[in-house]
Amino acid sequence: MNVQERKFRAPLGRIAAERVSIKLGRGSAAFEAVSDVSFEISPGEFVCLLGPSGCGKSTLLGALAGHIAPLSGMLCVDGLPVRGPHPERGIVFQHHTLFPWKNARDNVAFGPKMRGVGRAERRREADQILELVGLNGFTDRYPGQLSGGMQQRVEIARVLINQPRLLLMDEPFAALDALTRLRMQELLLEVWDQFRTTIVFVTHDIDEAVLLSDRIIVMKAQPGRIHE
């Protein structure tokens, strides 16, 4: 992968969570999904949130993305409270959210297009990112013409082209077969080595957490909290 023309680096991305609690649902159906969670993540660190289903991992990731507001406590990125979604906090889900009517290049170039980047420049950047994730021969393919692993590569490229401070990943390889999942894990580590974006990766797979991360934050359920 030739990325020598440009290094994509995100020098920021410090996370601080202080006594964060999150409730989901309304009225009598409301429940505490996350309770009194505190942690810090350094810029450029790769951290896995590990725990069983229902322990609040994805809820906490949604709060970091700005999609869910905490009931109490403080959640900050680079010293600023998280208040709503922002391109600097990119998220990749288990199933892709690509536009089916756009090819891989145009899906990846969508963010720069919204920022007013010229057509030639954004296409050049998209092609470079797609080369980084091993899809330089598939830029004109539509999502329906790509395998599950390729779709996730495009999804990751679409987030990374915005040079986010945080890359938030919610079990992004869980729906893939074992061999494709291993290849995607290896690819993610290669991409992280180029970008050094802070990554928060949700998984319930111990082997995956050990393989990928610098550090593992273990969570337990009912309500979701950090296992001391």
PDB file of C-alpha atoms in Angstrom:
ATOM      1  CA  MET A   1       0.000   0.000   0.000  1.00  0.00           C
ATOM      2  CA  ASN A   2       1.558   3.266  -1.151  1.00  0.00           C
ATOM      3  CA  VAL A   3       0.580   6.118   1.151  1.00  0.00           C
ATOM      4  CA  GLN A   4       3.868   7.999   1.080  1.00  0.00           C
ATOM      5  CA  GLU A   5       2.374  11.004  -0.732  1.00  0.00           C
ATOM      6  CA  ARG A   6       0.367  11.884   2.341  1.00  0.00           C
ATOM      7  CA  LYS A   7       0.271  10.670   5.916  1.00  0.00           C
ATOM      8  CA  PHE A   8      -3.113  10.957   7.574  1.00  0.00           C
ATOM      9  CA  ARG A   9      -2.460  11.694  11.229  1.00  0.00           C
ATOM     10  CA  ALA A  10      -4.862  12.707  13.986  1.00  0.00           C
ATOM     11  CA  PRO A  11      -2.693  14.208  16.757  1.00  0.00           C
ATOM     12  CA  LEU A  12      -5.641  14.667  19.107  1.00  0.00           C
ATOM     13  CA  GLY A  13      -8.251  12.317  20.513  1.00  0.00           C
ATOM     14  CA  ARG A  14      -7.960  12.283  24.291  1.00  0.00           C
ATOM     15  CA  ILE A  15     -11.083  10.886  25.975  1.00  0.00           C
ATOM     16  CA  ALA A  16     -12.137  11.533  29.551  1.00  0.00           C
ATOM     17  CA  ALA A  17     -15.258   9.989  31.076  1.00  0.00           C
ATOM     18  CA  GLU A  18     -16.119  11.013  34.617  1.00  0.00           C
ATOM     19  CA  ARG A  19     -18.927   9.223  36.481  1.00  0.00           C
ATOM     20  CA  VAL A  20     -21.021   8.786  33.344  1.00  0.00           C
ATOM     21  CA  SER A  21     -24.478   7.229  33.745  1.00  0.00           C
ATOM     22  CA  ILE A  22     -26.893   6.638  30.869  1.00  0.00           C
ATOM     23  CA  LYS A  23     -30.568   5.696  30.934  1.00  0.00           C
ATOM     24  CA  LEU A  24     -32.421   4.216  27.983  1.00  0.00           C
ATOM     25  CA  GLY A  25     -36.158   3.970  27.430  1.00  0.00           C
ATOM     26  CA  ARG A  26     -38.948   6.098  28.852  1.00  0.00           C
ATOM     27  CA  GLY A  27     -41.301   6.028  31.782  1.00  0.00           C
ATOM     28  CA  SER A  28     -41.743   2.678  33.470  1.00  0.00           C
ATOM     29  CA  ALA A  29     -39.666   1.026  30.715  1.00  0.00           C
ATOM     30  CA  ALA A  30     -36.586   3.162  31.440  1.00  0.00           C
ATOM     31  CA  PHE A  31     -33.507   1.390  32.738  1.00  0.00           C
ATOM     32  CA  GLU A  32     -29.944   2.294  33.614  1.00  0.00           C
ATOM     33  CA  ALA A  33     -27.752   0.995  30.775  1.00  0.00           C
ATOM     34  CA  VAL A  34     -24.485   2.502  32.055  1.00  0.00           C
ATOM     35  CA  SER A  35     -23.765   3.363  35.683  1.00  0.00           C
ATOM     36  CA  ASP A  36     -21.064   5.626  37.111  1.00  0.00           C
ATOM     37  CA  VAL A  37     -18.381   4.861  34.510  1.00  0.00           C
ATOM     38  CA  SER A  38     -15.036   6.681  34.618  1.00  0.00           C
ATOM     39  CA  PHE A  39     -11.969   6.175  32.419  1.00  0.00           C
ATOM     40  CA  GLU A  40      -9.362   8.014  30.343  1.00  0.00           C
ATOM     41  CA  ILE A  41      -7.964   7.175  26.909  1.00  0.00           C
ATOM     42  CA  SER A  42      -4.802   8.803  25.570  1.00  0.00           C
ATOM     43  CA  PRO A  43      -4.473  10.241  22.031  1.00  0.00           C
ATOM     44  CA  GLY A  44      -3.617   7.534  19.515  1.00  0.00           C
ATOM     45  CA  GLU A  45      -4.452   4.678  21.881  1.00  0.00           C
ATOM     46  CA  PHE A  46      -6.340   1.573  20.706  1.00  0.00           C
ATOM     47  CA  VAL A  47      -8.766   0.516  23.450  1.00  0.00           C
ATOM     48  CA  CYS A  48     -11.289  -2.327  23.400  1.00  0.00           C
ATOM     49  CA  LEU A  49     -14.503  -2.256  25.417  1.00  0.00           C
ATOM     50  CA  LEU A  50     -14.964  -5.926  26.251  1.00  0.00           C
ATOM     51  CA  GLY A  51     -17.954  -7.542  27.882  1.00  0.00           C
ATOM     52  CA  PRO A  52     -21.067  -9.681  27.435  1.00  0.00           C
ATOM     53  CA  SER A  53     -24.161  -8.582  25.548  1.00  0.00           C
ATOM     54  CA  GLY A  54     -26.196  -6.039  27.485  1.00  0.00           C
ATOM     55  CA  CYS A  55     -23.325  -4.556  29.493  1.00  0.00           C
ATOM     56  CA  GLY A  56     -23.587  -1.094  27.920  1.00  0.00           C
ATOM     57  CA  LYS A  57     -20.620  -1.247  25.520  1.00  0.00           C
ATOM     58  CA  SER A  58     -22.550  -0.030  22.482  1.00  0.00           C
ATOM     59  CA  THR A  59     -24.475   2.492  24.575  1.00  0.00           C
ATOM     60  CA  LEU A  60     -21.230   4.006  25.811  1.00  0.00           C
ATOM     61  CA  LEU A  61     -19.892   4.092  22.249  1.00  0.00           C
ATOM     62  CA  GLY A  62     -23.078   5.843  21.134  1.00  0.00           C
ATOM     63  CA  ALA A  63     -22.527   8.465  23.825  1.00  0.00           C
ATOM     64  CA  LEU A  64     -18.957   9.023  22.596  1.00  0.00           C
ATOM     65  CA  ALA A  65     -20.316   9.460  19.071  1.00  0.00           C
ATOM     66  CA  GLY A  66     -22.807  12.015  20.361  1.00  0.00           C
ATOM     67  CA  HIS A  67     -25.905   9.991  19.503  1.00  0.00           C
ATOM     68  CA  ILE A  68     -26.873   9.363  23.146  1.00  0.00           C
ATOM     69  CA  ALA A  69     -26.813  11.966  25.921  1.00  0.00           C
ATOM     70  CA  PRO A  70     -25.631  10.843  29.383  1.00  0.00           C
ATOM     71  CA  LEU A  71     -28.054  11.212  32.266  1.00  0.00           C
ATOM     72  CA  SER A  72     -25.226  12.423  34.493  1.00  0.00           C
ATOM     73  CA  GLY A  73     -21.471  12.774  34.541  1.00  0.00           C
ATOM     74  CA  MET A  74     -19.129  14.286  31.972  1.00  0.00           C
ATOM     75  CA  LEU A  75     -17.859  12.862  28.691  1.00  0.00           C
ATOM     76  CA  CYS A  76     -15.142  14.936  26.997  1.00  0.00           C
ATOM     77  CA  VAL A  77     -12.914  14.701  23.930  1.00  0.00           C
ATOM     78  CA  ASP A  78      -9.810  16.880  24.055  1.00  0.00           C
ATOM     79  CA  GLY A  79     -11.260  18.758  27.000  1.00  0.00           C
ATOM     80  CA  LEU A  80     -14.562  19.637  25.310  1.00  0.00           C
ATOM     81  CA  PRO A  81     -17.902  18.059  26.293  1.00  0.00           C
ATOM     82  CA  VAL A  82     -19.450  15.768  23.682  1.00  0.00           C
ATOM     83  CA  ARG A  83     -22.637  17.444  22.492  1.00  0.00           C
ATOM     84  CA  GLY A  84     -24.067  15.746  19.435  1.00  0.00           C
ATOM     85  CA  PRO A  85     -22.446  13.963  16.476  1.00  0.00           C
ATOM     86  CA  HIS A  86     -19.399  15.399  14.691  1.00  0.00           C
ATOM     87  CA  PRO A  87     -17.235  14.201  11.746  1.00  0.00           C
ATOM     88  CA  GLU A  88     -14.220  14.267  14.069  1.00  0.00           C
ATOM     89  CA  ARG A  89     -15.821  11.314  15.895  1.00  0.00           C
ATOM     90  CA  GLY A  90     -16.361   8.718  13.170  1.00  0.00           C
ATOM     91  CA  ILE A  91     -18.265   5.511  13.860  1.00  0.00           C
ATOM     92  CA  VAL A  92     -18.311   2.145  12.072  1.00  0.00           C
ATOM     93  CA  PHE A  93     -21.177  -0.243  12.831  1.00  0.00           C
ATOM     94  CA  GLN A  94     -21.514  -4.019  12.459  1.00  0.00           C
ATOM     95  CA  HIS A  95     -23.449  -3.519   9.214  1.00  0.00           C
ATOM     96  CA  HIS A  96     -22.409  -0.908   6.683  1.00  0.00           C
ATOM     97  CA  THR A  97     -24.351   2.317   6.116  1.00  0.00           C
ATOM     98  CA  LEU A  98     -23.106   2.972   2.569  1.00  0.00           C
ATOM     99  CA  PHE A  99     -25.301   4.702  -0.008  1.00  0.00           C
ATOM    100  CA  PRO A 100     -26.362   1.874  -2.365  1.00  0.00           C
ATOM    101  CA  TRP A 101     -26.675   4.260  -5.342  1.00  0.00           C
ATOM    102  CA  LYS A 102     -23.068   5.534  -5.011  1.00  0.00           C
ATOM    103  CA  ASN A 103     -19.949   3.614  -5.988  1.00  0.00           C
ATOM    104  CA  ALA A 104     -17.097   3.062  -3.533  1.00  0.00           C
ATOM    105  CA  ARG A 105     -15.226   6.209  -4.562  1.00  0.00           C
ATOM    106  CA  ASP A 106     -18.286   8.454  -4.269  1.00  0.00           C
ATOM    107  CA  ASN A 107     -19.275   6.923  -0.925  1.00  0.00           C
ATOM    108  CA  VAL A 108     -15.824   7.688   0.470  1.00  0.00           C
ATOM    109  CA  ALA A 109     -15.753  11.164  -1.090  1.00  0.00           C
ATOM    110  CA  PHE A 110     -19.139  12.121   0.376  1.00  0.00           C
ATOM    111  CA  GLY A 111     -17.699  13.729   3.529  1.00  0.00           C
ATOM    112  CA  PRO A 112     -15.252  15.996   1.652  1.00  0.00           C
ATOM    113  CA  LYS A 113     -18.054  16.879  -0.777  1.00  0.00           C
ATOM    114  CA  MET A 114     -20.191  18.097   2.124  1.00  0.00           C
ATOM    115  CA  ARG A 115     -17.238  20.224   3.287  1.00  0.00           C
ATOM    116  CA  GLY A 116     -17.004  21.884  -0.119  1.00  0.00           C
ATOM    117  CA  VAL A 117     -13.850  20.121  -1.338  1.00  0.00           C
ATOM    118  CA  GLY A 118     -13.515  20.255  -5.125  1.00  0.00           C
ATOM    119  CA  ARG A 119     -14.419  17.191  -7.203  1.00  0.00           C
ATOM    120  CA  ALA A 120     -10.912  16.398  -8.435  1.00  0.00           C
ATOM    121  CA  GLU A 121      -9.344  16.747  -4.985  1.00  0.00           C
ATOM    122  CA  ARG A 122     -11.953  14.688  -3.150  1.00  0.00           C
ATOM    123  CA  ARG A 123     -11.804  11.921  -5.754  1.00  0.00           C
ATOM    124  CA  ARG A 124      -8.015  11.858  -5.453  1.00  0.00           C
ATOM    125  CA  GLU A 125      -8.252  11.610  -1.665  1.00  0.00           C
ATOM    126  CA  ALA A 126     -10.911   8.898  -1.914  1.00  0.00           C
ATOM    127  CA  ASP A 127      -8.761   6.854  -4.297  1.00  0.00           C
ATOM    128  CA  GLN A 128      -5.799   7.151  -1.942  1.00  0.00           C
ATOM    129  CA  ILE A 129      -7.796   5.972   1.073  1.00  0.00           C
ATOM    130  CA  LEU A 130      -9.333   3.121  -0.920  1.00  0.00           C
ATOM    131  CA  GLU A 131      -5.825   2.052  -1.921  1.00  0.00           C
ATOM    132  CA  LEU A 132      -4.848   2.111   1.743  1.00  0.00           C
ATOM    133  CA  VAL A 133      -7.642  -0.340   2.602  1.00  0.00           C
ATOM    134  CA  GLY A 134      -6.822  -2.582  -0.362  1.00  0.00           C
ATOM    135  CA  LEU A 135      -9.640  -1.579  -2.717  1.00  0.00           C
ATOM    136  CA  ASN A 136      -7.796   0.353  -5.423  1.00  0.00           C
ATOM    137  CA  GLY A 137      -9.253  -1.984  -8.062  1.00  0.00           C
ATOM    138  CA  PHE A 138     -12.837  -1.608  -6.843  1.00  0.00           C
ATOM    139  CA  THR A 139     -13.390   2.162  -6.790  1.00  0.00           C
ATOM    140  CA  ASP A 140     -16.218   2.028  -9.347  1.00  0.00           C
ATOM    141  CA  ARG A 141     -18.070  -0.875  -7.721  1.00  0.00           C
ATOM    142  CA  TYR A 142     -21.362  -0.309  -5.925  1.00  0.00           C
ATOM    143  CA  PRO A 143     -22.000  -1.711  -2.415  1.00  0.00           C
ATOM    144  CA  GLY A 144     -24.185  -4.492  -3.804  1.00  0.00           C
ATOM    145  CA  GLN A 145     -21.258  -5.631  -5.969  1.00  0.00           C
ATOM    146  CA  LEU A 146     -18.883  -5.959  -2.996  1.00  0.00           C
ATOM    147  CA  SER A 147     -18.417  -8.710  -0.420  1.00  0.00           C
ATOM    148  CA  GLY A 148     -19.174  -8.056   3.248  1.00  0.00           C
ATOM    149  CA  GLY A 149     -15.501  -7.518   4.029  1.00  0.00           C
ATOM    150  CA  MET A 150     -15.112  -5.094   1.130  1.00  0.00           C
ATOM    151  CA  GLN A 151     -18.185  -3.159   2.232  1.00  0.00           C
ATOM    152  CA  GLN A 152     -16.647  -2.723   5.678  1.00  0.00           C
ATOM    153  CA  ARG A 153     -13.388  -1.557   4.080  1.00  0.00           C
ATOM    154  CA  VAL A 154     -15.308   1.141   2.215  1.00  0.00           C
ATOM    155  CA  GLU A 155     -17.110   2.059   5.443  1.00  0.00           C
ATOM    156  CA  ILE A 156     -13.786   2.444   7.276  1.00  0.00           C
ATOM    157  CA  ALA A 157     -12.346   4.481   4.389  1.00  0.00           C
ATOM    158  CA  ARG A 158     -15.403   6.761   4.405  1.00  0.00           C
ATOM    159  CA  VAL A 159     -14.778   7.552   8.065  1.00  0.00           C
ATOM    160  CA  LEU A 160     -11.005   7.912   7.801  1.00  0.00           C
ATOM    161  CA  ILE A 161     -11.083  10.400   4.924  1.00  0.00           C
ATOM    162  CA  ASN A 162     -12.453  12.934   7.432  1.00  0.00           C
ATOM    163  CA  GLN A 163      -9.293  12.428   9.547  1.00  0.00           C
ATOM    164  CA  PRO A 164     -11.305  11.937  12.756  1.00  0.00           C
ATOM    165  CA  ARG A 165      -9.888  12.365  16.226  1.00  0.00           C
ATOM    166  CA  LEU A 166     -11.769   9.221  17.242  1.00  0.00           C
ATOM    167  CA  LEU A 167     -12.583   6.059  15.319  1.00  0.00           C
ATOM    168  CA  LEU A 168     -15.449   4.334  17.129  1.00  0.00           C
ATOM    169  CA  MET A 169     -16.133   0.740  16.078  1.00  0.00           C
ATOM    170  CA  ASP A 170     -19.173  -1.236  17.221  1.00  0.00           C
ATOM    171  CA  GLU A 171     -18.365  -4.921  16.589  1.00  0.00           C
ATOM    172  CA  PRO A 172     -17.571  -4.075  12.940  1.00  0.00           C
ATOM    173  CA  PHE A 173     -16.368  -7.571  12.003  1.00  0.00           C
ATOM    174  CA  ALA A 174     -18.923  -9.668  13.912  1.00  0.00           C
ATOM    175  CA  ALA A 175     -21.004 -10.465  10.813  1.00  0.00           C
ATOM    176  CA  LEU A 176     -18.002 -11.667   8.769  1.00  0.00           C
ATOM    177  CA  ASP A 177     -16.746 -15.228   8.390  1.00  0.00           C
ATOM    178  CA  ALA A 178     -13.690 -16.206  10.446  1.00  0.00           C
ATOM    179  CA  LEU A 179     -11.088 -15.834   7.680  1.00  0.00           C
ATOM    180  CA  THR A 180     -12.426 -12.480   6.475  1.00  0.00           C
ATOM    181  CA  ARG A 181     -12.622 -11.274  10.072  1.00  0.00           C
ATOM    182  CA  LEU A 182      -8.942 -12.105  10.624  1.00  0.00           C
ATOM    183  CA  ARG A 183      -7.959 -10.277   7.440  1.00  0.00           C
ATOM    184  CA  MET A 184      -9.974  -7.240   8.500  1.00  0.00           C
ATOM    185  CA  GLN A 185      -8.348  -7.251  11.933  1.00  0.00           C
ATOM    186  CA  GLU A 186      -4.909  -7.281  10.304  1.00  0.00           C
ATOM    187  CA  LEU A 187      -5.961  -4.512   7.917  1.00  0.00           C
ATOM    188  CA  LEU A 188      -7.269  -2.384  10.786  1.00  0.00           C
ATOM    189  CA  LEU A 189      -3.920  -2.609  12.577  1.00  0.00           C
ATOM    190  CA  GLU A 190      -2.114  -1.572   9.376  1.00  0.00           C
ATOM    191  CA  VAL A 191      -4.463   1.387   8.905  1.00  0.00           C
ATOM    192  CA  TRP A 192      -4.117   2.402  12.550  1.00  0.00           C
ATOM    193  CA  ASP A 193      -0.332   2.391  12.146  1.00  0.00           C
ATOM    194  CA  GLN A 194      -0.738   4.953   9.346  1.00  0.00           C
ATOM    195  CA  PHE A 195      -3.348   7.186  10.976  1.00  0.00           C
ATOM    196  CA  ARG A 196      -2.733   6.783  14.710  1.00  0.00           C
ATOM    197  CA  THR A 197      -6.293   7.862  15.330  1.00  0.00           C
ATOM    198  CA  THR A 198      -7.633   7.025  18.785  1.00  0.00           C
ATOM    199  CA  ILE A 199      -9.728   3.858  18.394  1.00  0.00           C
ATOM    200  CA  VAL A 200     -12.447   2.625  20.736  1.00  0.00           C
ATOM    201  CA  PHE A 201     -13.495  -0.854  19.617  1.00  0.00           C
ATOM    202  CA  VAL A 202     -16.490  -2.715  21.058  1.00  0.00           C
ATOM    203  CA  THR A 203     -16.316  -6.513  21.167  1.00  0.00           C
ATOM    204  CA  HIS A 204     -17.400  -9.501  23.238  1.00  0.00           C
ATOM    205  CA  ASP A 205     -14.577 -11.620  21.768  1.00  0.00           C
ATOM    206  CA  ILE A 206     -11.614 -11.924  24.153  1.00  0.00           C
ATOM    207  CA  ASP A 207      -9.222 -13.103  21.421  1.00  0.00           C
ATOM    208  CA  GLU A 208     -10.145 -10.141  19.222  1.00  0.00           C
ATOM    209  CA  ALA A 209      -9.607  -7.686  22.078  1.00  0.00           C
ATOM    210  CA  VAL A 210      -6.185  -9.148  22.919  1.00  0.00           C
ATOM    211  CA  LEU A 211      -5.095  -9.166  19.267  1.00  0.00           C
ATOM    212  CA  LEU A 212      -6.096  -5.602  18.475  1.00  0.00           C
ATOM    213  CA  SER A 213      -5.801  -3.337  21.461  1.00  0.00           C
ATOM    214  CA  ASP A 214      -3.215  -1.557  23.594  1.00  0.00           C
ATOM    215  CA  ARG A 215      -5.584  -1.798  26.530  1.00  0.00           C
ATOM    216  CA  ILE A 216      -8.834  -3.531  27.409  1.00  0.00           C
ATOM    217  CA  ILE A 217     -11.626  -2.004  29.480  1.00  0.00           C
ATOM    218  CA  VAL A 218     -13.753  -4.869  30.803  1.00  0.00           C
ATOM    219  CA  MET A 219     -17.428  -4.152  31.450  1.00  0.00           C
ATOM    220  CA  LYS A 220     -20.099  -6.088  33.311  1.00  0.00           C
ATOM    221  CA  ALA A 221     -23.866  -5.883  33.114  1.00  0.00           C
ATOM    222  CA  GLN A 222     -26.978  -4.928  35.099  1.00  0.00           C
ATOM    223  CA  PRO A 223     -26.236  -2.083  35.017  1.00  0.00           C
ATOM    224  CA  GLY A 224     -23.295  -1.597  32.665  1.00  0.00           C
ATOM    225  CA  ARG A 225     -20.166  -0.618  34.552  1.00  0.00           C
ATOM    226  CA  ILE A 226     -16.422  -1.139  34.482  1.00  0.00           C
ATOM    227  CA  HIS A 227     -15.238  -4.365  36.072  1.00  0.00           C
ATOM    228  CA  GLU A 228     -12.658  -3.416  38.688  1.00  0.00           C
TER     229      GLU A 228
END
